[in-house]
Amino acid sequence: MNAIISAAELASESKGQYPPVLLDVRWQLTLAKTAGEPSFDGRAAYAAGHIPGAVYVDLDTALAGPAGTGGRHPLPDLEVFAEAMRAAGVRQDRPVVVYDGGQSWAAARAWWLLRWAGHPSVRVLDGGLAAWDGELSTETPSVEPGDFVPRPGAVLLLDADGAAALAREGLLLDARAGERYRGEVEPIDRVGGHIPGAVSAPTTENVGADGRFLPAADLAARFRTLGSEEAPRVGVYCGSGVSGAHEVLALAVAGIEAELYVGSWSEWSSDESRPVATGPNP
């Protein structure tokens, strides 16, 4: 099954006998607290208008555990995640479609987690809510609780040691902005730079101006130039395992299986014993 779905396809499937479970995962990485501005409120955005039938899922509480030594968005407690998915109506025998405001980072995080936990059919709405040209609803739907039981391990997961090894023995992609990879700026974490051996591959280059993914052939060509064809394995990290999931999704669209280092730079850089590389080269 494809990893992404178009708005037209979603509209058609939603009218069918077995419509997909629809999750609204709007979220934004924001430095608003530092700037003295209010943080983005995904729940308020959902209440103001969402795709009919969608259930809101909060990334910070349902799709990640508390920030700490494991990074800003470590894996969630499995039972917390399971309860949130069942409350949203997620079932083992029903397809799931996830979307966010258009960037698809948060939607990709939900996609990756559900796949890692063993759900067989999860797709991301290509282009997010911005691509939806149908009506919006302000009503919170009444959904029948789902029966989803996570069975972790369906896709591979990297820890810090695994990421370090993959940077030496395969291809480890850094999905953050190039200036953060090079160590020129670091607005969030303790220190700037990248995991030694990692290759810069900003996830923003996987989509067009409208937020939709580039064609599969174009994505495949991009990753080939970065070394995917020669690598025995491919892995991805970012700042905290959110935009990295988006890059794993882009790789899936291109037909390339990839592993995610969920702790990412927020975990790696917090450990002063871990080496840090700077500059444009791996």
Coordinates of C-alpha atoms in Angstrom, one line a residue:
M1 CA 0.0 0.0 0.0
N2 CA 1.2 3.5 -0.7
A3 CA 2.5 5.6 2.2
I4 CA 0.6 8.7 1.1
I5 CA -2.9 9.5 -0.1
S6 CA -4.2 12.4 -2.1
A7 CA -7.1 14.6 -1.0
A8 CA -9.2 13.4 -3.8
E9 CA -8.5 9.7 -2.9
L10 CA -9.3 10.5 0.7
A11 CA -12.6 12.1 -0.2
S12 CA -13.6 9.1 -2.3
E13 CA -12.6 6.5 0.4
S14 CA -14.4 8.5 3.1
K15 CA -17.6 7.9 1.2
G16 CA -17.1 4.2 1.0
Q17 CA -18.5 1.4 3.1
Y18 CA -15.3 1.1 5.2
P19 CA -13.9 4.7 5.5
P20 CA -10.5 5.1 7.0
V21 CA -10.0 6.2 10.6
L22 CA -8.9 9.8 10.2
L23 CA -6.4 11.4 12.7
D24 CA -5.7 15.2 12.9
V25 CA -2.2 15.6 14.3
R26 CA -1.7 19.4 13.9
W27 CA 1.5 20.5 15.6
Q28 CA 4.3 23.0 15.1
L29 CA 7.9 23.1 16.2
T30 CA 8.0 26.6 17.8
L31 CA 10.3 28.8 19.8
A32 CA 7.4 30.9 20.8
K33 CA 8.1 30.6 24.6
T34 CA 11.6 32.1 24.0
A35 CA 10.1 34.8 21.8
G36 CA 7.4 35.6 24.4
E37 CA 4.6 34.6 22.1
P38 CA 1.9 32.0 22.7
S39 CA 2.7 28.5 21.6
F40 CA 0.8 26.9 18.7
D41 CA -2.4 25.2 19.9
G42 CA -3.2 22.2 17.8
R43 CA -6.4 21.4 19.7
A44 CA -7.7 25.0 19.1
A45 CA -6.8 24.7 15.4
Y46 CA -8.7 21.4 15.3
A47 CA -11.8 23.0 17.0
A48 CA -11.8 25.8 14.5
G49 CA -12.2 23.5 11.6
H50 CA -11.1 20.0 10.6
I51 CA -11.8 17.3 8.0
P52 CA -15.2 15.8 8.9
G53 CA -14.8 12.7 11.0
A54 CA -11.2 13.4 12.1
V55 CA -10.2 12.9 15.7
Y56 CA -7.5 15.1 17.2
V57 CA -4.3 13.5 18.5
D58 CA -1.8 15.5 20.5
L59 CA 1.8 14.8 19.4
D60 CA 3.4 15.8 22.7
T61 CA 1.3 13.6 24.9
A62 CA 0.2 10.7 22.7
L63 CA 3.0 10.3 20.2
A64 CA 6.0 11.1 22.5
G65 CA 7.1 10.6 26.0
P66 CA 8.3 13.4 28.3
A67 CA 11.4 15.2 27.2
G68 CA 14.6 14.0 29.0
T69 CA 17.9 12.2 28.4
G70 CA 16.2 10.3 25.6
G71 CA 15.6 13.5 23.7
R72 CA 12.8 16.1 23.3
H73 CA 10.3 13.6 21.7
P74 CA 11.3 10.1 22.8
L75 CA 9.0 7.1 22.2
P76 CA 5.8 7.4 24.2
D77 CA 4.8 4.9 26.9
L78 CA 3.3 2.1 25.0
E79 CA 0.1 1.9 26.9
V80 CA -0.4 5.7 26.8
F81 CA 0.0 5.5 23.0
A82 CA -2.3 2.4 22.8
E83 CA -5.0 4.1 24.8
A84 CA -4.8 7.3 22.7
M85 CA -5.1 5.3 19.5
R86 CA -8.0 3.2 20.7
A87 CA -9.8 6.4 22.0
A88 CA -9.4 7.8 18.4
G89 CA -11.1 4.7 17.0
V90 CA -8.0 3.0 15.6
R91 CA -8.7 -0.6 14.7
Q92 CA -6.4 -3.3 13.4
D93 CA -8.7 -4.1 10.5
R94 CA -9.4 -0.5 9.4
P95 CA -7.0 1.7 7.4
V96 CA -5.8 4.9 9.0
V97 CA -5.1 8.3 7.4
V98 CA -3.2 11.0 9.3
Y99 CA -2.8 14.6 8.5
D100 CA -1.6 17.9 10.0
G101 CA -1.6 21.5 8.9
G102 CA 0.4 20.9 5.7
Q103 CA 4.0 20.4 6.7
S104 CA 3.3 16.7 7.4
W105 CA 6.1 16.3 10.0
A106 CA 3.6 15.5 12.8
A107 CA 1.5 13.3 10.5
A108 CA 4.7 11.4 9.5
R109 CA 5.5 10.9 13.2
A110 CA 2.1 9.3 13.7
W111 CA 2.5 7.3 10.5
W112 CA 5.9 6.0 11.6
L113 CA 4.7 5.1 15.2
L114 CA 1.7 3.2 14.0
R115 CA 3.8 1.2 11.6
W116 CA 6.4 0.5 14.2
A117 CA 3.6 -0.6 16.5
G118 CA 2.4 -3.1 13.9
H119 CA -0.6 -1.4 12.2
P120 CA -0.8 -2.8 8.6
S121 CA -2.3 0.2 6.8
V122 CA -1.4 3.8 7.5
R123 CA -1.1 6.7 5.1
V124 CA -0.4 10.4 5.3
L125 CA -2.6 12.9 3.5
D126 CA -0.2 14.4 1.0
G127 CA -0.1 18.2 1.5
G128 CA -2.0 18.0 4.8
L129 CA -5.1 20.1 5.5
A130 CA -4.0 22.7 3.1
A131 CA -4.6 20.2 0.2
W132 CA -8.2 19.5 1.3
D133 CA -10.7 21.4 -0.7
G134 CA -13.8 19.9 0.9
E135 CA -15.9 21.2 3.7
L136 CA -14.5 21.5 7.3
S137 CA -16.3 20.6 10.5
T138 CA -16.2 22.1 13.9
E139 CA -17.9 19.1 15.5
T140 CA -16.0 16.6 17.5
P141 CA -17.2 13.2 16.1
S142 CA -18.4 10.4 18.4
V143 CA -16.3 7.4 17.6
E144 CA -16.5 3.8 18.6
P145 CA -13.4 2.9 20.6
G146 CA -10.9 0.9 18.6
D147 CA -9.2 -2.4 19.3
F148 CA -5.6 -1.6 18.3
V149 CA -3.0 -3.4 20.3
P150 CA 0.6 -2.3 19.6
R151 CA 3.1 -4.9 18.7
P152 CA 6.4 -3.0 18.5
G153 CA 9.2 -3.8 16.2
A154 CA 7.4 -4.0 12.8
V155 CA 10.0 -1.5 11.5
L156 CA 13.5 -1.0 12.6
L157 CA 14.5 1.5 15.3
L158 CA 17.9 3.1 15.9
D159 CA 19.5 4.0 19.2
A160 CA 22.5 6.3 19.5
D161 CA 25.0 3.5 19.2
G162 CA 23.1 2.1 16.2
A163 CA 23.1 5.5 14.5
A164 CA 26.8 5.9 15.1
A165 CA 27.5 2.5 13.5
L166 CA 25.2 3.2 10.6
A167 CA 27.0 6.5 9.9
R168 CA 30.2 4.4 9.4
E169 CA 28.8 1.3 7.7
G170 CA 25.7 2.5 5.8
L171 CA 24.0 5.8 5.1
L172 CA 22.8 8.0 7.9
L173 CA 20.8 11.1 6.7
D174 CA 20.5 14.3 8.8
A175 CA 17.1 15.7 8.0
R176 CA 17.6 19.1 9.7
A177 CA 18.3 22.4 8.0
G178 CA 21.8 22.6 6.5
E179 CA 22.9 25.4 8.8
R180 CA 22.2 23.3 11.9
Y181 CA 24.0 20.3 10.4
R182 CA 27.0 22.5 9.7
G183 CA 26.9 23.8 13.3
E184 CA 26.5 27.4 12.2
V185 CA 23.4 27.9 14.3
E186 CA 21.7 25.8 17.0
P187 CA 18.5 27.4 18.4
I188 CA 17.3 24.5 20.5
D189 CA 20.0 21.9 21.5
R190 CA 23.1 22.2 23.7
V191 CA 25.6 22.3 20.7
G192 CA 25.4 22.5 17.0
G193 CA 26.8 20.1 14.4
H194 CA 26.1 16.6 13.3
I195 CA 26.8 12.9 14.0
P196 CA 30.2 12.1 12.5
G197 CA 29.7 10.4 9.1
A198 CA 26.1 11.6 8.7
V199 CA 25.1 13.2 5.4
S200 CA 23.1 16.4 5.2
A201 CA 19.7 15.8 3.6
P202 CA 17.2 18.6 4.7
T203 CA 13.7 17.1 4.7
T204 CA 12.3 20.4 3.3
E205 CA 13.9 19.4 -0.1
N206 CA 11.5 16.4 -0.3
V207 CA 8.5 18.5 -1.0
G208 CA 7.3 21.2 -3.4
A209 CA 6.2 24.7 -2.6
D210 CA 2.6 23.3 -1.9
G211 CA 3.9 20.9 0.8
R212 CA 3.2 17.8 -1.4
F213 CA 5.9 15.2 -1.8
L214 CA 7.9 15.3 -5.0
P215 CA 7.2 12.4 -7.5
A216 CA 8.6 9.1 -6.4
A217 CA 11.2 9.0 -9.2
D218 CA 12.5 12.5 -8.2
L219 CA 12.8 11.4 -4.6
A220 CA 14.6 8.2 -5.6
A221 CA 17.0 10.2 -7.7
R222 CA 17.7 12.6 -4.8
F223 CA 18.5 9.8 -2.4
R224 CA 20.7 8.1 -5.0
T225 CA 22.8 11.2 -5.2
L226 CA 23.1 11.0 -1.4
G227 CA 24.3 7.4 -1.5
S228 CA 21.3 5.3 -0.9
E229 CA 22.0 2.9 -3.8
E230 CA 25.4 1.8 -2.5
A231 CA 24.4 1.7 1.2
P232 CA 23.5 -1.7 2.7
R233 CA 21.1 0.2 5.1
V234 CA 19.7 3.7 5.4
G235 CA 18.9 5.6 8.6
V236 CA 17.6 9.0 9.4
Y237 CA 17.7 11.4 12.3
C238 CA 16.7 15.0 12.9
G239 CA 16.3 17.2 16.0
S240 CA 13.9 15.1 18.0
G241 CA 12.5 12.3 15.8
V242 CA 9.7 14.3 14.1
S243 CA 11.0 15.8 10.8
G244 CA 13.2 12.6 10.6
A245 CA 10.0 10.6 10.4
H246 CA 9.0 12.8 7.4
E247 CA 12.2 11.9 5.7
V248 CA 11.6 8.2 6.4
L249 CA 8.2 8.7 4.8
A250 CA 9.8 10.4 1.7
L251 CA 12.2 7.4 1.4
A252 CA 9.2 5.1 1.6
V253 CA 7.5 7.0 -1.3
A254 CA 10.8 6.5 -3.2
G255 CA 10.7 2.7 -2.4
I256 CA 13.5 2.8 0.1
E257 CA 13.2 1.3 3.6
A258 CA 14.9 3.4 6.3
E259 CA 15.4 3.2 10.0
L260 CA 14.7 6.1 12.4
Y261 CA 16.8 7.3 15.3
V262 CA 14.1 8.7 17.4
G263 CA 16.3 10.3 20.1
S264 CA 18.0 12.2 17.2
W265 CA 20.3 15.2 17.8
S266 CA 18.4 16.3 21.0
E267 CA 19.6 13.0 22.6
W268 CA 23.0 12.8 20.9
S269 CA 24.1 16.3 21.7
S270 CA 23.0 16.1 25.4
D271 CA 25.6 13.4 26.0
E272 CA 29.0 15.2 26.2
S273 CA 30.8 12.0 25.6
R274 CA 29.4 11.7 22.0
P275 CA 31.5 13.2 19.2
V276 CA 30.3 16.2 17.3
A277 CA 31.3 17.1 13.7
T278 CA 30.8 20.5 12.1
G279 CA 31.1 21.9 8.7
P280 CA 29.6 20.8 5.3
N281 CA 31.3 17.4 5.2
P282 CA 30.3 14.1 6.9

